[in-house]
Short mmCIF file of C-alpha atoms and ligand atoms in Angstrom, two decimals:
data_model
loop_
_atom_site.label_atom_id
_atom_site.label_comp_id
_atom_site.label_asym_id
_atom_site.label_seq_id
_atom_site.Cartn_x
_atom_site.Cartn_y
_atom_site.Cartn_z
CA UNK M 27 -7.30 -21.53 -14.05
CA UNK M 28 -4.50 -19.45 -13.17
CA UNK M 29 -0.97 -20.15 -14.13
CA UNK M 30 0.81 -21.31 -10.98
CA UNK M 31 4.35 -20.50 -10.50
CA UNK M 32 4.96 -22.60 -7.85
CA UNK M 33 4.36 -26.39 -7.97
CA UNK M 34 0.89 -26.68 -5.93
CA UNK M 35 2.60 -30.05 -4.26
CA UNK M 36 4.97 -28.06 -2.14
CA UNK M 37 2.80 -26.04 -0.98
CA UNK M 38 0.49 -29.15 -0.07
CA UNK M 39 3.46 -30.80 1.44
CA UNK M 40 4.22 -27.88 3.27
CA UNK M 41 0.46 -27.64 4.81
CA UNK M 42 0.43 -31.27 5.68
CA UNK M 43 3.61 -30.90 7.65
CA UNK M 44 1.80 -27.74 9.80
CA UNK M 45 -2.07 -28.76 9.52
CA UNK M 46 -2.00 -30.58 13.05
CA UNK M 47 -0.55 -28.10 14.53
CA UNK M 48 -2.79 -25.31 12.70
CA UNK M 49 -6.20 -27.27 13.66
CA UNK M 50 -5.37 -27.32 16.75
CA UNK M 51 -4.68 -23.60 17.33
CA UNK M 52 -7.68 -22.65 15.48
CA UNK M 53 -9.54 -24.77 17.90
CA UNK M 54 -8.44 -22.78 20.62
CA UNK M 55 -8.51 -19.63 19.50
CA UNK M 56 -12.77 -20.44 18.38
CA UNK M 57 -12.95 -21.54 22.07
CA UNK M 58 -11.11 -18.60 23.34
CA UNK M 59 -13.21 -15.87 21.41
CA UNK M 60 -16.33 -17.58 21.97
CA UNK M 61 -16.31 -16.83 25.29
CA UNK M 62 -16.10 -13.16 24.40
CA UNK M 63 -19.09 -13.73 22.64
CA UNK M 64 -17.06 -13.76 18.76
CA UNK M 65 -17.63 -16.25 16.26
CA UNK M 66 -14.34 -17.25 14.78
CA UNK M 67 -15.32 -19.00 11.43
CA UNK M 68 -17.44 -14.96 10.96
CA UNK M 69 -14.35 -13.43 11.47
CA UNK M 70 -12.06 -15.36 9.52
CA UNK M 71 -14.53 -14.37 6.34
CA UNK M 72 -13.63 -11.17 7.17
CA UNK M 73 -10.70 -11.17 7.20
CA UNK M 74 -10.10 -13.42 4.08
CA UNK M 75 -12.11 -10.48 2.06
CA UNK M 76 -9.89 -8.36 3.21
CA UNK M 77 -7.13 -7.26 -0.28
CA UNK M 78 -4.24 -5.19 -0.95
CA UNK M 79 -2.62 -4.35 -3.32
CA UNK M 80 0.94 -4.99 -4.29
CA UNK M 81 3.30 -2.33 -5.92
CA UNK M 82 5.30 -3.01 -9.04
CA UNK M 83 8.06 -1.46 -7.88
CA UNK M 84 8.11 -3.21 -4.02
CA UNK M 85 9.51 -6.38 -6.05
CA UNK M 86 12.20 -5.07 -6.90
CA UNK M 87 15.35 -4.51 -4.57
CA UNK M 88 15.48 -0.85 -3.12
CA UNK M 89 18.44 0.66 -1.49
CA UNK M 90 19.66 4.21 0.09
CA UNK M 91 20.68 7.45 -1.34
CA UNK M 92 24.20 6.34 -0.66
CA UNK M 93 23.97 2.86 -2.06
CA UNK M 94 22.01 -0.43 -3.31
CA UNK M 95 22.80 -4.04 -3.08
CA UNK M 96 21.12 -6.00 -5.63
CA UNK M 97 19.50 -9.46 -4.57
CA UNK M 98 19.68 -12.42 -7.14
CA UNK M 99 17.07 -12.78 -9.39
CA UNK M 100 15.63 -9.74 -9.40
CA UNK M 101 12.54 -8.48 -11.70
CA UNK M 102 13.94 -6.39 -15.38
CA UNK M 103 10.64 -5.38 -16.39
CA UNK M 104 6.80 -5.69 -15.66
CA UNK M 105 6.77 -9.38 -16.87
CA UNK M 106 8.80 -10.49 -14.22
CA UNK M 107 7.65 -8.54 -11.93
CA UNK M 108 4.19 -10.02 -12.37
CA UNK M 109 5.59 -12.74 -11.65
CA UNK M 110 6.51 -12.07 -8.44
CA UNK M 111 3.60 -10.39 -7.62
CA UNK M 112 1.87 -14.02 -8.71
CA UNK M 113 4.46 -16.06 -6.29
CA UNK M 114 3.19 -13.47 -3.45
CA UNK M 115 -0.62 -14.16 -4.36
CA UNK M 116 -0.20 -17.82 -4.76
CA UNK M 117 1.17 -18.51 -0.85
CA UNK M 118 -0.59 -15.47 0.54
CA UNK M 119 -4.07 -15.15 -0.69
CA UNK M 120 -4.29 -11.83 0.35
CA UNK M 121 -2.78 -9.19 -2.84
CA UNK M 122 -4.35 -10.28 -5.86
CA UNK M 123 -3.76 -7.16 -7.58
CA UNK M 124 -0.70 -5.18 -8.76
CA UNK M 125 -0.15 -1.33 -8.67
CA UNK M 126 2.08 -0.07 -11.74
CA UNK M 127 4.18 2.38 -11.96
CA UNK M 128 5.08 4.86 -15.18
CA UNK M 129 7.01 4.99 -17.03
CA UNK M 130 9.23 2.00 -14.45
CA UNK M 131 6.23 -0.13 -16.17
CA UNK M 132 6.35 0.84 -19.83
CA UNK M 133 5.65 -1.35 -22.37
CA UNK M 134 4.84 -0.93 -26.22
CA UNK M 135 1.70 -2.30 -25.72
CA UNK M 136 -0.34 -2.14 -22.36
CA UNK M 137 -2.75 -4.81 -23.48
CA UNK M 138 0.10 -7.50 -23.62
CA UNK M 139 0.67 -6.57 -19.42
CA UNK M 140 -3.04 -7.33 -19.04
CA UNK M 141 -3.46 -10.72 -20.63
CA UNK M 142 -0.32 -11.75 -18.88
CA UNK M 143 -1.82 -10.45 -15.35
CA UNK M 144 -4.70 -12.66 -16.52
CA UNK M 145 -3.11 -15.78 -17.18
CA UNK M 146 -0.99 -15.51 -13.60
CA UNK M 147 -4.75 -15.01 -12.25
CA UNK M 148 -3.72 -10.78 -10.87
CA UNK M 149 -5.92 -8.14 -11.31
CA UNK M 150 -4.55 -4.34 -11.53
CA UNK M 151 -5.35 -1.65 -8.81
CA UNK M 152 -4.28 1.79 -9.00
CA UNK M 153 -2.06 3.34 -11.60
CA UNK M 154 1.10 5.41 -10.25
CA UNK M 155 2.69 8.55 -12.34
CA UNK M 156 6.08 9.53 -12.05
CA UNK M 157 7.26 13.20 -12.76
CA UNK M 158 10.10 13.38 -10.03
CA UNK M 159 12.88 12.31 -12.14
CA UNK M 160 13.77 12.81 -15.63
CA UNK M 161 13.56 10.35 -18.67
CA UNK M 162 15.80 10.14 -21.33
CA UNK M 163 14.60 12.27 -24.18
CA UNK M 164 12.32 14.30 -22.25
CA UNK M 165 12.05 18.03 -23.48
CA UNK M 166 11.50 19.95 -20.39
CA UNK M 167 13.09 18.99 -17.25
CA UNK M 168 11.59 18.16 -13.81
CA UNK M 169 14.61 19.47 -11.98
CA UNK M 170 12.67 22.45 -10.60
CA UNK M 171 9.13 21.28 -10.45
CA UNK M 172 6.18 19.39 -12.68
CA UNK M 173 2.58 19.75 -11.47
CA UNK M 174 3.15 23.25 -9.70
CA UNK M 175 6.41 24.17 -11.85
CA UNK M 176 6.49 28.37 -12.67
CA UNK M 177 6.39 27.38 -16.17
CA UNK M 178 3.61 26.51 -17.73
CA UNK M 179 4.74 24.53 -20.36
CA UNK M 180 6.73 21.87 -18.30
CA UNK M 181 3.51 21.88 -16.28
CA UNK M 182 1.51 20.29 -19.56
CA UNK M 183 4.03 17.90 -20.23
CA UNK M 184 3.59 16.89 -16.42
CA UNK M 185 -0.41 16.82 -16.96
CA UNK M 186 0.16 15.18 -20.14
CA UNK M 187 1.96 12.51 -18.61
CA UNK M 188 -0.29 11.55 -16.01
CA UNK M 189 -3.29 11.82 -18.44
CA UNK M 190 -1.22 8.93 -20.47
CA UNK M 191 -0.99 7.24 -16.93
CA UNK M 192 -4.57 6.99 -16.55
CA UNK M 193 -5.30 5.78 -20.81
CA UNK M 194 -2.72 2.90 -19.82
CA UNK M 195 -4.63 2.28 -16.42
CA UNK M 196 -7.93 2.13 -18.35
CA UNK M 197 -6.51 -0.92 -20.83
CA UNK M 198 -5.43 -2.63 -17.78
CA UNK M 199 -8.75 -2.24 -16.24
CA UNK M 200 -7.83 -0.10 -13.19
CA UNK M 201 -9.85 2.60 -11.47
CA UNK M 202 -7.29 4.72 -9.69
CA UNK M 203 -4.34 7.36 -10.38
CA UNK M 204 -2.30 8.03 -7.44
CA UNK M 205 0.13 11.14 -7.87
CA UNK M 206 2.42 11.64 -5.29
CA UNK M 207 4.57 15.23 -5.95
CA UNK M 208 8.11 15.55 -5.44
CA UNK M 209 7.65 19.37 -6.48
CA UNK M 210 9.33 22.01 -3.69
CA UNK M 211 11.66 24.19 -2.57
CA UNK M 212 14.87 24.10 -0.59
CA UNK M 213 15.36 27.63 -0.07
CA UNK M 214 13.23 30.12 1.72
CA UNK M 215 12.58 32.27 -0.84
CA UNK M 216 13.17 29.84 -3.92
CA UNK M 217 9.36 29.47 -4.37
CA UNK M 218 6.07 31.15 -4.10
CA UNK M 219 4.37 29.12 -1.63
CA UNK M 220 1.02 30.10 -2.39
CA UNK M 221 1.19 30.13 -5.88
CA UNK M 222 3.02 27.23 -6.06
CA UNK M 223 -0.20 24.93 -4.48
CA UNK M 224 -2.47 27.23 -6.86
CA UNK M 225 -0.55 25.55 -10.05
CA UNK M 226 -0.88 22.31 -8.57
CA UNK M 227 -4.92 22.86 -7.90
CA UNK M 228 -4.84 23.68 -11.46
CA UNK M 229 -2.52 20.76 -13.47
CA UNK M 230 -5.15 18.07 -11.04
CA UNK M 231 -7.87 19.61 -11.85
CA UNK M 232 -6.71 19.02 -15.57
CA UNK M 233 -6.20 15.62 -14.90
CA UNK M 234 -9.14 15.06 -12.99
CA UNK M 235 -10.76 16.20 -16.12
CA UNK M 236 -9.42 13.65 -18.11
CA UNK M 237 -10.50 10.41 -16.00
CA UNK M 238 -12.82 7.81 -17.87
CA UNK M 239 -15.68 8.31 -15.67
CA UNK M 240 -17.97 8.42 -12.74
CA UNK M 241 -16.07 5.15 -10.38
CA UNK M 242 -12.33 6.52 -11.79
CA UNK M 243 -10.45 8.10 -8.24
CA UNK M 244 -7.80 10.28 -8.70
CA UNK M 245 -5.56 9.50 -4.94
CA UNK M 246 -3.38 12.49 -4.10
CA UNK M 247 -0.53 11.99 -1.85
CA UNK M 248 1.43 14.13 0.56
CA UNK M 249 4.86 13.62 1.85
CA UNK M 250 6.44 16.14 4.75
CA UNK M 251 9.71 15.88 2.69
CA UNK M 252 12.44 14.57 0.66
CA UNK M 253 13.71 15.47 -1.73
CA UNK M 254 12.30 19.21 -1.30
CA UNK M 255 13.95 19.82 2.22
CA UNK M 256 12.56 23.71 3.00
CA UNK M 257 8.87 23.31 1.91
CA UNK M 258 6.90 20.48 0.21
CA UNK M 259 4.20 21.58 -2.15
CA UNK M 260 1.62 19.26 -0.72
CA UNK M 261 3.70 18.47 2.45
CA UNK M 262 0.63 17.20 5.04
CA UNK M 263 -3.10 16.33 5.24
CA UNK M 264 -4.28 19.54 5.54
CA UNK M 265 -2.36 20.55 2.32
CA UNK M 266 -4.11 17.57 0.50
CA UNK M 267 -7.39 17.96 1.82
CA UNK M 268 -8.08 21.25 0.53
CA UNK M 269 -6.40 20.06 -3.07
CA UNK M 270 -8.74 17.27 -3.02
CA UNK M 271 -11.81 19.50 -1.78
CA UNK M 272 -10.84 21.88 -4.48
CA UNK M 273 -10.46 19.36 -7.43
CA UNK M 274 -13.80 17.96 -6.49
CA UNK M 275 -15.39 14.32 -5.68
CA UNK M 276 -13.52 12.08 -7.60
CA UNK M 277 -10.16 13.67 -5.63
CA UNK M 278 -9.46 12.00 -2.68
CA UNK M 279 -6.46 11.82 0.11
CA UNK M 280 -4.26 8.59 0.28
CA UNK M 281 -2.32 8.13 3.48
CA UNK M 282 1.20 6.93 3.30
CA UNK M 283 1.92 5.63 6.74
CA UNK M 284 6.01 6.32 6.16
CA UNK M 285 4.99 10.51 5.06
CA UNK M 286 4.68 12.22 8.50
CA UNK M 287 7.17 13.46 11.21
CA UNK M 288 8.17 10.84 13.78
CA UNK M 289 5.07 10.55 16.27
CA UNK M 290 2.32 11.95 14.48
CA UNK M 291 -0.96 10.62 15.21
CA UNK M 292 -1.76 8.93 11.94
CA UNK M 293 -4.91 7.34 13.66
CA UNK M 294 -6.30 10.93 13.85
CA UNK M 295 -5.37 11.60 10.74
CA UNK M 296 -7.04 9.13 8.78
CA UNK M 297 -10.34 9.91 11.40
CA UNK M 298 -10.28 13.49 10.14
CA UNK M 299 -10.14 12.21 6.18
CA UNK M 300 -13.23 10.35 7.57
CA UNK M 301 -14.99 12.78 8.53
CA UNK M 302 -14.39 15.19 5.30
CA UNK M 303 -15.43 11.91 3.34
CA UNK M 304 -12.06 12.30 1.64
CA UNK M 305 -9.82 8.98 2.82
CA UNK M 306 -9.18 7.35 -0.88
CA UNK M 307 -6.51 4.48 0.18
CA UNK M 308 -3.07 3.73 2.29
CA UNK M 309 0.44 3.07 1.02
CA UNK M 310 0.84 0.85 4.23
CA UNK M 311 4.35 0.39 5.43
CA UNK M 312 6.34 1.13 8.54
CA UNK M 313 9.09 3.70 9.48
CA UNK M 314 10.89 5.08 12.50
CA UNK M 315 12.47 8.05 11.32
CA UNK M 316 11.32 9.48 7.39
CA UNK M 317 9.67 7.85 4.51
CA UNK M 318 11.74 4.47 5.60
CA UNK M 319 9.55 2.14 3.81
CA UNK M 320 10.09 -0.42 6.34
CA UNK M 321 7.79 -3.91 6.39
CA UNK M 322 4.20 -3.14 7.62
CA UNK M 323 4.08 -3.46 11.26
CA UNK M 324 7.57 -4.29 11.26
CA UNK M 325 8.30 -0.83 13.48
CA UNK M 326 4.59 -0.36 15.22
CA UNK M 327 2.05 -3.28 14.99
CA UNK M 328 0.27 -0.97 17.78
CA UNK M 329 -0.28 2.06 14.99
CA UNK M 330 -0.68 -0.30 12.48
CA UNK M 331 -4.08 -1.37 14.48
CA UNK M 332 -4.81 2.27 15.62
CA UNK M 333 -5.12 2.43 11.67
CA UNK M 334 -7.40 -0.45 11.10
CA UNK M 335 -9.34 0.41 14.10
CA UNK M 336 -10.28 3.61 12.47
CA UNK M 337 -11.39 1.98 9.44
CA UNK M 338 -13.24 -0.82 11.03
CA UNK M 339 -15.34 1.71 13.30
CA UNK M 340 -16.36 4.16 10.00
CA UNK M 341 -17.19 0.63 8.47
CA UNK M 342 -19.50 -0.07 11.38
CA UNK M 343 -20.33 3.19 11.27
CA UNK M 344 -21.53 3.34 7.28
CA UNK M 345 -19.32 6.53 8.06
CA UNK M 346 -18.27 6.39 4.17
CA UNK M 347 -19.43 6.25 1.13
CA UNK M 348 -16.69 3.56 -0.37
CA UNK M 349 -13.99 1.60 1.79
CA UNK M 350 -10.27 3.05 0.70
CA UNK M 351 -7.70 1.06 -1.46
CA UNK M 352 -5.24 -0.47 0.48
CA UNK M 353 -1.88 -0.76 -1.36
CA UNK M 354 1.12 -1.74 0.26
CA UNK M 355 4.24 0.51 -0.61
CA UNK M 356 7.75 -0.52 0.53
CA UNK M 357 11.55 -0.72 -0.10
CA UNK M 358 13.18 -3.56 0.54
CA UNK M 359 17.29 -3.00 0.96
CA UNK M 360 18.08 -6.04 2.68
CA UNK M 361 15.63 -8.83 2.62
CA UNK M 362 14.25 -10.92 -0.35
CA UNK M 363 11.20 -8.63 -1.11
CA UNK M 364 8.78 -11.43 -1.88
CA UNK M 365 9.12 -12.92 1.54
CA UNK M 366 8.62 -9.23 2.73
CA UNK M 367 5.44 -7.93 1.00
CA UNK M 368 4.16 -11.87 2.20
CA UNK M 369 4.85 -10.70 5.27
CA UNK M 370 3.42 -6.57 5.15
CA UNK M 371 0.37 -8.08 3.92
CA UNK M 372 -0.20 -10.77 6.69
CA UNK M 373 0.81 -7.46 9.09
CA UNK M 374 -1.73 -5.80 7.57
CA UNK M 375 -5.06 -8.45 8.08
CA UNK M 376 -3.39 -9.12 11.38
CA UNK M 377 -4.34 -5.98 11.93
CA UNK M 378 -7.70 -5.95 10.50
CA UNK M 379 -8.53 -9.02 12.32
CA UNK M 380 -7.50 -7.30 15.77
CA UNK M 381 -9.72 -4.36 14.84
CA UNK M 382 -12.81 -6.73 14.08
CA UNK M 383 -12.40 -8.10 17.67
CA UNK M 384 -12.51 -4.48 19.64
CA UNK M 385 -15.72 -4.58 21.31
CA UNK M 386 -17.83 -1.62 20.51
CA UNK M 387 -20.31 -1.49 22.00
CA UNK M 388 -18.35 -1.79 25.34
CA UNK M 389 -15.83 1.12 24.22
CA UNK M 390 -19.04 3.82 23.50
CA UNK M 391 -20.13 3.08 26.75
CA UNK M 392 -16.45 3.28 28.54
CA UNK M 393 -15.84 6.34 26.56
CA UNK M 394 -19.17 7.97 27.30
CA UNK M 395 -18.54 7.17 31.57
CA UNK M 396 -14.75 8.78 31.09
CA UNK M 397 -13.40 5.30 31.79
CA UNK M 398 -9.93 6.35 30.65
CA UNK M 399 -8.68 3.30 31.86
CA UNK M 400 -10.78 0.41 30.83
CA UNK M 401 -11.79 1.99 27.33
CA UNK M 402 -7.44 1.89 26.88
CA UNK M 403 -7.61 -1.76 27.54
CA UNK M 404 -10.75 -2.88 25.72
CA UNK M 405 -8.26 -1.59 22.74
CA UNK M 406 -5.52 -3.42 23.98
CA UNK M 407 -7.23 -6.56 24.31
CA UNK M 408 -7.92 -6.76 20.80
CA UNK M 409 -4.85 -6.07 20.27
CA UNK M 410 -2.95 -8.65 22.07
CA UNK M 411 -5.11 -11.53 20.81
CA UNK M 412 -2.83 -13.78 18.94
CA UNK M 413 -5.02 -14.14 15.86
CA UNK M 414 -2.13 -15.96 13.77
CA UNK M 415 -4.24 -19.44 13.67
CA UNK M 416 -6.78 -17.77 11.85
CA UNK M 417 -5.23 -15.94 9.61
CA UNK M 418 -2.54 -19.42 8.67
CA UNK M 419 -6.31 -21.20 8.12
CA UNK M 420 -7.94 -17.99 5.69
CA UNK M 421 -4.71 -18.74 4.05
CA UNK M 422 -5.14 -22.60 3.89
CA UNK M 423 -9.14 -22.32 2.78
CA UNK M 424 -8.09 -19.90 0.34
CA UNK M 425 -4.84 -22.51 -1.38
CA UNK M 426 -2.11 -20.87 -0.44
CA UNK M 427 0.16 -21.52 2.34
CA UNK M 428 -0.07 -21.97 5.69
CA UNK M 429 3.44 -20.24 6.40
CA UNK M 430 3.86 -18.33 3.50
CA UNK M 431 7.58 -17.64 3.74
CA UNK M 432 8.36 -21.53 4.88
CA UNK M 433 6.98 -22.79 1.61
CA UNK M 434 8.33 -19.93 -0.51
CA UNK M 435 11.77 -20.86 0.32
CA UNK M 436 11.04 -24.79 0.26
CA UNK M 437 10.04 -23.82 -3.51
CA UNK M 438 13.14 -22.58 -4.83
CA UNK M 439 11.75 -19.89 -7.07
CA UNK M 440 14.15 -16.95 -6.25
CA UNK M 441 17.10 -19.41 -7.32
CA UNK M 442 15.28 -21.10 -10.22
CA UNK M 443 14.70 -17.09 -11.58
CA UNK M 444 18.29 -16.44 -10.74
CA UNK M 445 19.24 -18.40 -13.42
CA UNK M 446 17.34 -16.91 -15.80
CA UNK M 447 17.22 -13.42 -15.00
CA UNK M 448 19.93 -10.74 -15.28
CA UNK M 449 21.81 -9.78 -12.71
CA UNK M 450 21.26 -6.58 -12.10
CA UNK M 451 23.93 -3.63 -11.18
CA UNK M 452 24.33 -2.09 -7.94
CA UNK M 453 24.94 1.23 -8.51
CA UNK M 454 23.10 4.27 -7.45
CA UNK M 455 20.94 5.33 -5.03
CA UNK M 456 17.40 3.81 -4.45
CA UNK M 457 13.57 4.81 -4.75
CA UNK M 458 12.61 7.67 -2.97
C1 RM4 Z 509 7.23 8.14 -2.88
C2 RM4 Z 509 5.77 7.87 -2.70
C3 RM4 Z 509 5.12 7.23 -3.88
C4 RM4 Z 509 5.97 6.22 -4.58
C5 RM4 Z 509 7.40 6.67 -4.71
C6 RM4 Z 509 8.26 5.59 -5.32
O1 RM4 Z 509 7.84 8.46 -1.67
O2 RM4 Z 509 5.58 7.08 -1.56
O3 RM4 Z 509 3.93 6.60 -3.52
O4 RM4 Z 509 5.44 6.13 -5.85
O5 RM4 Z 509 7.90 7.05 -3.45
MN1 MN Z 510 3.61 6.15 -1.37
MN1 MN Z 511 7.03 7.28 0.01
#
């Protein structure tokens, strides 16, 4: 039995004050989709399978490049942060596994971070490397470059660091490295661009080498840019495809929603991965402008179900081999980032759930009769269904909260950890 960090009697108390309401809704909603043919009670085990990850460093409070306002309470190291990650689990049901991040999540011993993830009941998903800034006591710098840097010698102390990455992800029983690259220029001229991508071929190829075995993924990420403003090493899709063809099976693509230009079809994007067999997992968040790290479906609930509807048709489809990690990755600068990543991962089986209900059968036919029109709407319609009964009652089956926020703050736990915890200081600029 997991360790609970918040009394189980609030959260009771909290469900008994919504339950009437809640079976109520349900019952309409079953009565609604029944007569398009759905069964509810199907769908909502669905959607309660449905996980995602949470990442060590979302708990945290982020901020700009100009400035960051520390929240009370907040997480100093991994320990706490678990913690958080637990309070999320607990009232959502929906994250029970945590995505660290090195060296942010170093400890002297790794296998003290596991038996404390298994007494607060979390798994651990995919381990996250971190050669865009400098530690102290580092010999070679990062300021120009890791993975694809001209000189070969910072480039094995990059490799070396993501190979220690994936011996720390293998005590705390994960499966995944994700590297995401700050390496680029600003300058026209300031780097080879081909050979550039060549060295980074090379340094994942070395790491590839290095993972445990046959089920270990190694998740590449691109990012258009920031911090390199002129040219990203692996800036797009395209970019990462062919680094993941190159470095072989175990290499796939991850999709950050937040790393494209404003109005890119990230839909398409993750069909094309698809089709190459190459989609590895999402960092799912939202963002109007850059890499804003905004709450899932906070910006576009509409792209947010493009996405799922993707996924749900190559499901249908047996159109891959393995389903892709779904990890949530955010910044939160103003709000209390529990009550955010609650609310990103309810956003994200929303979602799901809205995908599950597009009828298929009825789109292949409208798309093969050039039904513009109605094949837009069948979308839609799935789309507008209010599905937040069922996902309040996957919740409620599963022990956690009906209203996952409304019993978090009933509970008290960011001030009881406030009292304990350090406050933390508010200078400097946040996570990119
Ligand atoms: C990057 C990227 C990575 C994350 C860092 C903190 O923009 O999204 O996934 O590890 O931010
Ligand atoms: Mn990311
Ligand atoms: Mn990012």
């Amino acid at each position: 039995m997991a360790e609970l960090l918040i009394d189980p009697g609030i959260i009771e108390a909290h469900n008994r004050q919504e339950a009437g309401g809640l079976a109520q809704d349900y019952e309409a909603l079953s009565r609604s989709l029944a007569r398009r043919g759905i069964d509810c009670e199907a769908l909502l085990h669905k959607v309660s399978a449905l996980e995602i990850a949470v990442p060590s460093w979302g708990v945290g409070t982020g901020g700009t490049r100009f400035a960051r306002f520390p929240g009370p309470g907040e997480p100093a190291d991994i320990f706490d942060k678990l913690e958080d990650c637990a309070v999320i689990q607990q009232l959502g049901r929906a994250t029970p596994r945590v995505s660290l991040h090195f060296p942010w999540d170093e400890v002297a011993d790794m296998a003290t971070v596991s038996a404390r993830g298994q007494e607060l009941g979390l798994g651990f998903d995919a381990v996250n490397s971190n050669t865009f800034q400098d530690q102290p006591g580092q010999a070679l710098s990062y300021k120009f470059g890791s993975l694809s840097h001209a000189d070969a010698e910072v480039r094995a102390q990059a490799i070396a660091h993501n190979i220690d990455c994936i011996r720390k992800g293998a005590v705390l029983g994960a499966r995944a490295l994700t590297i995401w690259l700050a390496d680029g220029s600003n300058f026209a001229g300031q780097s080879h661009l081909a050979r550039a991508f060549e060295r980074y071929v090379e340094s994942v190829s070395a790491i590839e080498a290095a993972l445990p075995d046959e089920s270990w993924r190694l998740l590449l990420e691109y990012k258009n840019f920031e911090p390199a403003f002129y040219a990203t090493v692996v800036q797009d899709w395209g970019s990462c495809l062919l680094a993941a063809q190159a470095v072989g099976h175990r290499a796939r693509c991850l999709v950050d929603l937040g790393h494209h230009a404003p109005s890119t079809n990230i839909e398409l994007i993750v069909a094309r991965l698809i089709s190459a067999g190459k989609l590895g997992g999402f960092h799912l968040n939202d963002s109007r402008f850059g890499d804003d790290d905004l709450d899932a479906g906070s910006v576009d609930p509409f792209r947010l179900f493009l996405v799922f509807n993707e996924l749900v048709d190559a499901e249908q489809r047996q159109a891959w081999d393995e389903a892709p990690a779904l990890m949530l990755d955010q910044s939160h600068n103003l709000t209390d980032p529990i009550e955010s990543l609650m609310l990103s991962a309810d956003a994200a089986r929303r979602a799901h759930a809205q995908a599950l209900l597009v009828d298929r059968a009825q789109l292949a036919e409208l798309q093969a009769r050039n039904d513009a029109a109605m094949a837009a709407e069948t979308l839609r319609r799935a789309f507008r269904t209010d599905v937040t009964p069922l996902l309040a009652e996957a919740r409620r089956r599963a022990g956690g909260a009906i209203e996952p926020v409304g019993a978090y703050r009933l509970s008290g736990y960011r001030k009881r950890v406030a009292a304990r915890r350090p406050l933390s200081t508010g200078s400097g600029g946040g996570i990119v």
